Amino acid sequence: MQGLVTKSTGSWYQVKTGDQTIDCRIKGKFRTKGITTTNPLAVGDVVDFEMEPEQETGVITNLQQRKNYIIRKSINLSKQAQIIAANLDLALLIVTLASPRTSLGFIDRFLVTAEAYGINACLIFNKLDLFSDEGLEILAEYQSVYENIGYKCYSVSALEGTHIDTVQELLKDKVTLFSGHSGVGKSSLINRLLPDLDLRTHMISDWSDKGMHTTTFAEMFELPQGGYIIDTPGIRELGVIDIEKQELGHFFPEMRELMNQCRFNNCRHINEPGCAVLAAIEEGDIALSRYDSYLSIYNGNDTRA
């Protein structure tokens, strides 16, 4: 039998096949097949499984080839990585400029990871209801940086329902990952899109301005207009993994366009003469914040505020 992994709780997986959802575990030797991530399976995976004799549970025997996946380095376990979700059409990063603040460095790391694994990404700026006039100006600056590169940006208020219809149209017939820091409003936004779910939400912690985890495990939900959304636990830090230094510039679209104009084929875009990327930064054609993120990832820093 074949099915779709719709929820992962670490040791058990919910697998949807037809109209049924079956709790499955992994066959013992499955874990040894060269899988180096902390989780051998992820939500969005297509698997083969068989029912256990005289049980209502199943055993997963095989993982079908993934078309793509998105991965993060475990900050505490520097040599290990976690697959966030697999077989995606779209990845949405939910961003807030305050309560809590999403840094440009975090946004760039997410976009680089999506580029590296061949996944289309968009930015959803939430909590529009909290914005002052000054906040709206900063929002416009953020959006122009990313729209100029080619990333679509949307501003919404999950609390008030502003522009939710635009997001609904965006998700139609796609498998979409929802990601972001704890507290940015992923669960509130999903509740707007699927009111019957009634996912738990929490207030932001006053003393830390950080969100508290309300989603414990990744889970996939079917949309009435067609498609699925994958809700994931909030990510505090996003470590980039499996990207060689010499390849990194390829995952910044604005740098990729200019690389063949550099004087040297192996240009690192750091201090080389005749570097087209450095010239574009000098002329203001590449945002300095984006270049700062490039240097941060290049130098192996796990985070950038």
Short mmCIF file of N, CA, C and O in Angstrom, two decimals, residues 124-229:
data_model
loop_
_atom_site.label_atom_id
_atom_site.label_comp_id
_atom_site.label_asym_id
_atom_site.label_seq_id
_atom_site.Cartn_x
_atom_site.Cartn_y
_atom_site.Cartn_z
N ILE A 124 5.25 36.33 3.60
CA ILE A 124 3.97 36.83 4.08
C ILE A 124 4.25 37.69 5.31
O ILE A 124 4.67 37.18 6.35
N PHE A 125 4.05 38.99 5.18
CA PHE A 125 4.25 39.90 6.32
C PHE A 125 2.93 39.99 7.08
O PHE A 125 1.94 40.52 6.58
N ASN A 126 2.94 39.44 8.31
CA ASN A 126 1.72 39.38 9.12
C ASN A 126 1.68 40.51 10.15
O ASN A 126 2.63 41.25 10.33
N LYS A 127 0.54 40.63 10.82
CA LYS A 127 0.28 41.61 11.89
C LYS A 127 0.21 43.04 11.35
O LYS A 127 0.67 43.98 11.99
N LEU A 128 -0.38 43.17 10.17
CA LEU A 128 -0.58 44.49 9.55
C LEU A 128 -1.36 45.41 10.49
O LEU A 128 -1.20 46.63 10.45
N ASP A 129 -2.19 44.80 11.34
CA ASP A 129 -3.02 45.59 12.27
C ASP A 129 -2.17 46.34 13.31
O ASP A 129 -2.65 47.29 13.94
N LEU A 130 -0.92 45.94 13.53
CA LEU A 130 -0.07 46.57 14.53
C LEU A 130 0.79 47.72 13.97
O LEU A 130 1.48 48.39 14.72
N PHE A 131 0.75 47.93 12.66
CA PHE A 131 1.71 48.83 12.03
C PHE A 131 1.35 50.31 12.22
O PHE A 131 0.23 50.72 11.96
N SER A 132 2.33 51.08 12.67
CA SER A 132 2.21 52.54 12.67
C SER A 132 2.58 53.04 11.27
O SER A 132 2.98 52.26 10.41
N ASP A 133 2.48 54.35 11.04
CA ASP A 133 2.89 54.91 9.75
C ASP A 133 4.37 54.63 9.49
O ASP A 133 4.76 54.29 8.37
N GLU A 134 5.18 54.75 10.54
CA GLU A 134 6.61 54.47 10.39
C GLU A 134 6.83 52.99 10.06
O GLU A 134 7.67 52.63 9.23
N GLY A 135 6.05 52.13 10.72
CA GLY A 135 6.13 50.70 10.45
C GLY A 135 5.79 50.37 9.01
O GLY A 135 6.43 49.51 8.39
N LEU A 136 4.78 51.03 8.47
CA LEU A 136 4.39 50.80 7.07
C LEU A 136 5.51 51.22 6.11
O LEU A 136 5.71 50.58 5.07
N GLU A 137 6.24 52.27 6.47
CA GLU A 137 7.39 52.69 5.64
C GLU A 137 8.48 51.62 5.66
O GLU A 137 9.07 51.30 4.62
N ILE A 138 8.77 51.07 6.85
CA ILE A 138 9.79 50.02 6.96
C ILE A 138 9.34 48.78 6.18
O ILE A 138 10.13 48.15 5.48
N LEU A 139 8.04 48.45 6.30
CA LEU A 139 7.48 47.32 5.56
C LEU A 139 7.70 47.50 4.06
O LEU A 139 8.13 46.57 3.36
N ALA A 140 7.42 48.70 3.56
CA ALA A 140 7.60 48.99 2.12
C ALA A 140 9.07 48.81 1.72
O ALA A 140 9.36 48.29 0.63
N GLU A 141 9.98 49.22 2.59
CA GLU A 141 11.43 49.05 2.31
C GLU A 141 11.79 47.57 2.23
O GLU A 141 12.48 47.13 1.31
N TYR A 142 11.34 46.80 3.21
CA TYR A 142 11.60 45.35 3.22
C TYR A 142 11.07 44.72 1.93
O TYR A 142 11.76 43.95 1.26
N GLN A 143 9.81 45.04 1.63
CA GLN A 143 9.17 44.41 0.47
C GLN A 143 9.89 44.77 -0.83
O GLN A 143 10.07 43.91 -1.69
N SER A 144 10.34 46.01 -0.94
CA SER A 144 11.01 46.42 -2.19
C SER A 144 12.33 45.67 -2.37
O SER A 144 12.69 45.29 -3.48
N VAL A 145 13.05 45.41 -1.25
CA VAL A 145 14.30 44.65 -1.34
C VAL A 145 14.04 43.29 -1.98
O VAL A 145 14.74 42.87 -2.90
N TYR A 146 12.99 42.60 -1.51
CA TYR A 146 12.75 41.23 -1.97
C TYR A 146 11.98 41.17 -3.28
O TYR A 146 12.23 40.28 -4.11
N GLU A 147 11.08 42.10 -3.50
CA GLU A 147 10.36 42.12 -4.78
C GLU A 147 11.30 42.45 -5.94
O GLU A 147 11.14 41.93 -7.04
N ASN A 148 12.29 43.30 -5.69
CA ASN A 148 13.27 43.64 -6.73
C ASN A 148 14.09 42.44 -7.16
O ASN A 148 14.59 42.37 -8.28
N ILE A 149 14.25 41.47 -6.25
CA ILE A 149 14.99 40.25 -6.58
C ILE A 149 14.09 39.25 -7.31
O ILE A 149 14.56 38.36 -7.98
N GLY A 150 12.78 39.39 -7.12
CA GLY A 150 11.85 38.47 -7.77
C GLY A 150 11.00 37.65 -6.82
O GLY A 150 10.23 36.79 -7.25
N TYR A 151 11.11 37.91 -5.50
CA TYR A 151 10.27 37.19 -4.54
C TYR A 151 8.96 37.94 -4.33
O TYR A 151 8.96 39.15 -4.13
N LYS A 152 7.86 37.21 -4.37
CA LYS A 152 6.56 37.84 -4.12
C LYS A 152 6.38 38.06 -2.63
O LYS A 152 6.72 37.18 -1.82
N CYS A 153 5.85 39.21 -2.28
CA CYS A 153 5.61 39.57 -0.88
C CYS A 153 4.14 39.94 -0.71
O CYS A 153 3.56 40.62 -1.57
N TYR A 154 3.56 39.51 0.40
CA TYR A 154 2.16 39.81 0.70
C TYR A 154 2.09 40.31 2.14
O TYR A 154 2.81 39.82 3.02
N SER A 155 1.23 41.30 2.39
CA SER A 155 1.03 41.77 3.76
C SER A 155 -0.39 41.45 4.18
O SER A 155 -1.34 41.68 3.43
N VAL A 156 -0.52 40.88 5.39
CA VAL A 156 -1.82 40.40 5.86
C VAL A 156 -1.99 40.71 7.35
O VAL A 156 -1.02 41.02 8.04
N SER A 157 -3.21 40.60 7.82
CA SER A 157 -3.48 40.55 9.25
C SER A 157 -4.33 39.31 9.51
O SER A 157 -5.50 39.28 9.13
N ALA A 158 -3.70 38.31 10.12
CA ALA A 158 -4.46 37.11 10.47
C ALA A 158 -5.53 37.45 11.51
O ALA A 158 -6.62 36.90 11.49
N LEU A 159 -5.22 38.40 12.39
CA LEU A 159 -6.16 38.80 13.44
C LEU A 159 -7.44 39.39 12.86
O LEU A 159 -8.55 39.05 13.28
N GLU A 160 -7.29 40.28 11.88
CA GLU A 160 -8.45 40.97 11.31
C GLU A 160 -8.93 40.39 9.98
O GLU A 160 -9.94 40.84 9.43
N GLY A 161 -8.20 39.43 9.45
CA GLY A 161 -8.61 38.79 8.19
C GLY A 161 -8.24 39.58 6.94
O GLY A 161 -8.72 39.27 5.85
N THR A 162 -7.37 40.58 7.07
CA THR A 162 -7.00 41.42 5.93
C THR A 162 -6.17 40.64 4.92
O THR A 162 -5.18 40.02 5.26
N HIS A 163 -6.63 40.67 3.65
CA HIS A 163 -5.93 40.06 2.50
C HIS A 163 -5.81 38.53 2.61
O HIS A 163 -4.98 37.93 1.92
N ILE A 164 -6.62 37.91 3.43
CA ILE A 164 -6.57 36.44 3.56
C ILE A 164 -7.01 35.78 2.25
O ILE A 164 -6.51 34.72 1.87
N ASP A 165 -7.94 36.42 1.52
CA ASP A 165 -8.40 35.85 0.25
C ASP A 165 -7.26 35.74 -0.75
O ASP A 165 -7.21 34.80 -1.56
N THR A 166 -6.31 36.70 -0.71
CA THR A 166 -5.15 36.65 -1.61
C THR A 166 -4.30 35.43 -1.31
O THR A 166 -3.81 34.74 -2.21
N VAL A 167 -4.11 35.16 -0.02
CA VAL A 167 -3.32 33.99 0.39
C VAL A 167 -4.04 32.70 -0.03
O VAL A 167 -3.41 31.76 -0.53
N GLN A 168 -5.37 32.67 0.13
CA GLN A 168 -6.13 31.47 -0.26
C GLN A 168 -5.94 31.14 -1.73
O GLN A 168 -5.77 29.99 -2.12
N GLU A 169 -5.95 32.18 -2.55
CA GLU A 169 -5.77 31.99 -4.00
C GLU A 169 -4.36 31.48 -4.30
O GLU A 169 -4.16 30.63 -5.17
N LEU A 170 -3.40 31.99 -3.55
CA LEU A 170 -1.99 31.60 -3.72
C LEU A 170 -1.78 30.10 -3.45
O LEU A 170 -0.96 29.45 -4.09
N LEU A 171 -2.56 29.56 -2.50
CA LEU A 171 -2.36 28.18 -2.05
C LEU A 171 -3.08 27.13 -2.89
O LEU A 171 -2.81 25.94 -2.76
N LYS A 172 -3.98 27.58 -3.74
CA LYS A 172 -4.87 26.66 -4.46
C LYS A 172 -4.08 25.59 -5.23
O LYS A 172 -3.17 25.90 -6.00
N ASP A 173 -4.43 24.33 -4.98
CA ASP A 173 -3.86 23.17 -5.67
C ASP A 173 -2.35 23.00 -5.48
O ASP A 173 -1.69 22.35 -6.29
N LYS A 174 -1.81 23.58 -4.42
CA LYS A 174 -0.37 23.43 -4.15
C LYS A 174 -0.17 22.76 -2.78
O LYS A 174 -1.03 22.84 -1.91
N VAL A 175 1.01 22.14 -2.63
CA VAL A 175 1.46 21.70 -1.31
C VAL A 175 2.39 22.80 -0.80
O VAL A 175 3.43 23.07 -1.39
N THR A 176 1.97 23.47 0.28
CA THR A 176 2.65 24.68 0.74
C THR A 176 3.12 24.54 2.17
O THR A 176 2.35 24.16 3.05
N LEU A 177 4.39 24.86 2.39
CA LEU A 177 4.96 24.87 3.73
C LEU A 177 4.75 26.24 4.37
O LEU A 177 4.98 27.27 3.74
N PHE A 178 4.29 26.26 5.63
CA PHE A 178 4.22 27.48 6.42
C PHE A 178 5.36 27.42 7.44
O PHE A 178 5.43 26.49 8.23
N SER A 179 6.23 28.43 7.42
CA SER A 179 7.36 28.42 8.35
C SER A 179 7.57 29.81 8.93
O SER A 179 7.01 30.79 8.45
N GLY A 180 8.40 29.90 9.97
CA GLY A 180 8.69 31.18 10.61
C GLY A 180 8.98 31.00 12.08
O GLY A 180 8.88 29.89 12.62
N HIS A 181 9.35 32.09 12.74
CA HIS A 181 9.59 32.05 14.18
C HIS A 181 8.30 31.70 14.92
O HIS A 181 7.19 31.94 14.42
N SER A 182 8.43 31.21 16.15
CA SER A 182 7.26 31.08 17.03
C SER A 182 6.71 32.48 17.28
O SER A 182 7.47 33.42 17.49
N GLY A 183 5.39 32.60 17.25
CA GLY A 183 4.76 33.88 17.59
C GLY A 183 4.47 34.79 16.41
O GLY A 183 3.87 35.85 16.59
N VAL A 184 4.86 34.37 15.19
CA VAL A 184 4.61 35.25 14.03
C VAL A 184 3.17 35.13 13.53
O VAL A 184 2.74 35.92 12.69
N GLY A 185 2.44 34.13 14.02
CA GLY A 185 1.02 34.02 13.66
C GLY A 185 0.72 32.94 12.64
O GLY A 185 -0.31 33.01 11.97
N LYS A 186 1.58 31.91 12.55
CA LYS A 186 1.30 30.82 11.61
C LYS A 186 -0.03 30.14 11.93
O LYS A 186 -0.87 29.94 11.05
N SER A 187 -0.21 29.79 13.21
CA SER A 187 -1.44 29.08 13.60
C SER A 187 -2.67 29.97 13.42
O SER A 187 -3.72 29.51 12.97
N SER A 188 -2.53 31.26 13.72
CA SER A 188 -3.66 32.20 13.54
C SER A 188 -4.02 32.32 12.07
O SER A 188 -5.20 32.38 11.70
N LEU A 189 -3.00 32.35 11.21
CA LEU A 189 -3.24 32.45 9.78
C LEU A 189 -3.91 31.18 9.25
O LEU A 189 -4.87 31.24 8.46
N ILE A 190 -3.44 30.03 9.71
CA ILE A 190 -4.05 28.76 9.28
C ILE A 190 -5.49 28.66 9.79
O ILE A 190 -6.37 28.16 9.09
N ASN A 191 -5.74 29.16 11.00
CA ASN A 191 -7.12 29.18 11.51
C ASN A 191 -8.04 30.03 10.63
O ASN A 191 -9.23 29.73 10.48
N ARG A 192 -7.49 31.10 10.06
CA ARG A 192 -8.28 31.94 9.12
C ARG A 192 -8.58 31.17 7.84
O ARG A 192 -9.66 31.27 7.27
N LEU A 193 -7.60 30.40 7.39
CA LEU A 193 -7.76 29.65 6.13
C LEU A 193 -8.63 28.42 6.32
O LEU A 193 -9.36 28.02 5.42
N LEU A 194 -8.53 27.82 7.51
CA LEU A 194 -9.28 26.61 7.82
C LEU A 194 -9.91 26.78 9.21
O LEU A 194 -9.43 26.22 10.20
N PRO A 195 -11.01 27.52 9.31
CA PRO A 195 -11.60 27.86 10.62
C PRO A 195 -11.98 26.64 11.45
O PRO A 195 -11.97 26.70 12.69
N ASP A 196 -12.30 25.52 10.81
CA ASP A 196 -12.74 24.34 11.56
C ASP A 196 -11.60 23.69 12.35
O ASP A 196 -11.84 22.88 13.24
N LEU A 197 -10.36 24.01 12.00
CA LEU A 197 -9.22 23.38 12.68
C LEU A 197 -9.08 23.87 14.12
O LEU A 197 -8.77 23.10 15.02
N ASP A 198 -9.24 25.18 14.32
CA ASP A 198 -9.11 25.79 15.64
C ASP A 198 -7.79 25.41 16.31
O ASP A 198 -7.74 24.88 17.43
N LEU A 199 -6.66 25.67 15.61
CA LEU A 199 -5.35 25.39 16.18
C LEU A 199 -5.10 26.29 17.38
O LEU A 199 -5.56 27.42 17.44
N ARG A 200 -4.33 25.78 18.33
CA ARG A 200 -4.01 26.56 19.53
C ARG A 200 -3.09 27.73 19.18
O ARG A 200 -2.18 27.60 18.37
N THR A 201 -3.33 28.88 19.80
CA THR A 201 -2.44 30.02 19.65
C THR A 201 -2.08 30.54 21.03
O THR A 201 -2.79 30.31 22.00
N HIS A 202 -0.95 31.25 21.10
CA HIS A 202 -0.49 31.81 22.37
C HIS A 202 -0.18 33.29 22.20
O HIS A 202 0.20 33.73 21.11
N MET A 203 -0.29 34.02 23.27
CA MET A 203 0.16 35.41 23.27
C MET A 203 1.69 35.42 23.27
O MET A 203 2.32 34.49 23.73
N ILE A 204 2.25 36.54 22.77
CA ILE A 204 3.70 36.71 22.83
C ILE A 204 4.13 36.93 24.27
O ILE A 204 3.47 37.64 25.03
N SER A 205 5.25 36.33 24.65
CA SER A 205 5.79 36.52 25.99
C SER A 205 6.25 37.97 26.17
O SER A 205 7.07 38.45 25.40
N ASP A 206 5.70 38.67 27.16
CA ASP A 206 6.03 40.09 27.37
C ASP A 206 7.50 40.31 27.68
O ASP A 206 8.12 41.24 27.21
N TRP A 207 8.08 39.43 28.47
CA TRP A 207 9.45 39.70 28.93
C TRP A 207 10.50 39.42 27.87
O TRP A 207 11.59 39.99 27.87
N SER A 208 10.20 38.55 26.92
CA SER A 208 11.23 38.21 25.93
C SER A 208 10.87 38.67 24.52
O SER A 208 11.72 38.66 23.64
N ASP A 209 9.61 39.08 24.29
CA ASP A 209 9.13 39.41 22.96
C ASP A 209 9.29 38.25 21.98
O ASP A 209 9.43 38.42 20.79
N LYS A 210 9.35 37.04 22.53
CA LYS A 210 9.47 35.86 21.70
C LYS A 210 8.15 35.09 21.74
O LYS A 210 7.43 35.11 22.73
N GLY A 211 7.88 34.38 20.68
CA GLY A 211 6.70 33.54 20.67
C GLY A 211 6.94 32.26 21.43
O GLY A 211 8.06 31.83 21.62
N MET A 212 5.85 31.63 21.87
CA MET A 212 5.95 30.32 22.51
C MET A 212 5.46 29.28 21.52
O MET A 212 4.52 29.51 20.78
N HIS A 213 6.11 28.12 21.52
CA HIS A 213 5.74 27.06 20.57
C HIS A 213 4.31 26.59 20.83
O HIS A 213 3.99 26.18 21.94
N THR A 214 3.47 26.67 19.82
CA THR A 214 2.14 26.10 19.94
C THR A 214 2.00 24.87 19.05
O THR A 214 1.19 24.00 19.31
N THR A 215 2.79 24.79 17.99
CA THR A 215 2.81 23.62 17.12
C THR A 215 3.98 22.76 17.55
O THR A 215 5.12 23.20 17.55
N THR A 216 3.71 21.51 17.95
CA THR A 216 4.77 20.64 18.45
C THR A 216 5.36 19.78 17.35
O THR A 216 6.55 19.50 17.34
N PHE A 217 4.52 19.36 16.41
CA PHE A 217 4.96 18.50 15.32
C PHE A 217 4.47 19.06 13.99
O PHE A 217 3.44 19.72 13.94
N ALA A 218 5.20 18.76 12.93
CA ALA A 218 4.74 19.14 11.60
C ALA A 218 3.47 18.36 11.26
O ALA A 218 3.34 17.19 11.59
N GLU A 219 2.52 19.05 10.60
CA GLU A 219 1.27 18.38 10.24
C GLU A 219 0.72 19.00 8.96
O GLU A 219 0.80 20.20 8.75
N MET A 220 0.13 18.16 8.13
CA MET A 220 -0.42 18.58 6.84
C MET A 220 -1.95 18.63 6.93
O MET A 220 -2.58 17.75 7.51
N PHE A 221 -2.52 19.70 6.36
CA PHE A 221 -3.98 19.87 6.35
C PHE A 221 -4.46 20.08 4.92
O PHE A 221 -3.83 20.83 4.15
N GLU A 222 -5.59 19.46 4.59
CA GLU A 222 -6.15 19.58 3.24
C GLU A 222 -6.97 20.87 3.13
O GLU A 222 -7.70 21.23 4.06
N LEU A 223 -6.84 21.55 1.99
CA LEU A 223 -7.58 22.79 1.76
C LEU A 223 -8.84 22.52 0.96
O LEU A 223 -8.82 21.71 0.02
N PRO A 224 -9.94 23.22 1.26
CA PRO A 224 -11.19 22.98 0.52
C PRO A 224 -11.07 23.37 -0.96
O PRO A 224 -11.73 22.78 -1.81
N GLN A 225 -10.21 24.36 -1.27
CA GLN A 225 -10.07 24.80 -2.67
C GLN A 225 -9.07 23.95 -3.45
O GLN A 225 -8.76 24.21 -4.60
N GLY A 226 -8.54 22.89 -2.80
CA GLY A 226 -7.54 22.04 -3.43
C GLY A 226 -6.16 22.39 -2.93
O GLY A 226 -5.81 23.56 -2.78
N GLY A 227 -5.36 21.36 -2.64
CA GLY A 227 -4.02 21.58 -2.13
C GLY A 227 -3.92 21.26 -0.64
O GLY A 227 -4.90 20.88 0.01
N TYR A 228 -2.71 21.39 -0.12
CA TYR A 228 -2.43 21.11 1.29
C TYR A 228 -1.55 22.22 1.86
O TYR A 228 -0.75 22.82 1.14
N ILE A 229 -1.68 22.45 3.17
CA ILE A 229 -0.72 23.30 3.85
C ILE A 229 -0.05 22.47 4.94
O ILE A 229 -0.67 21.59 5.53
#
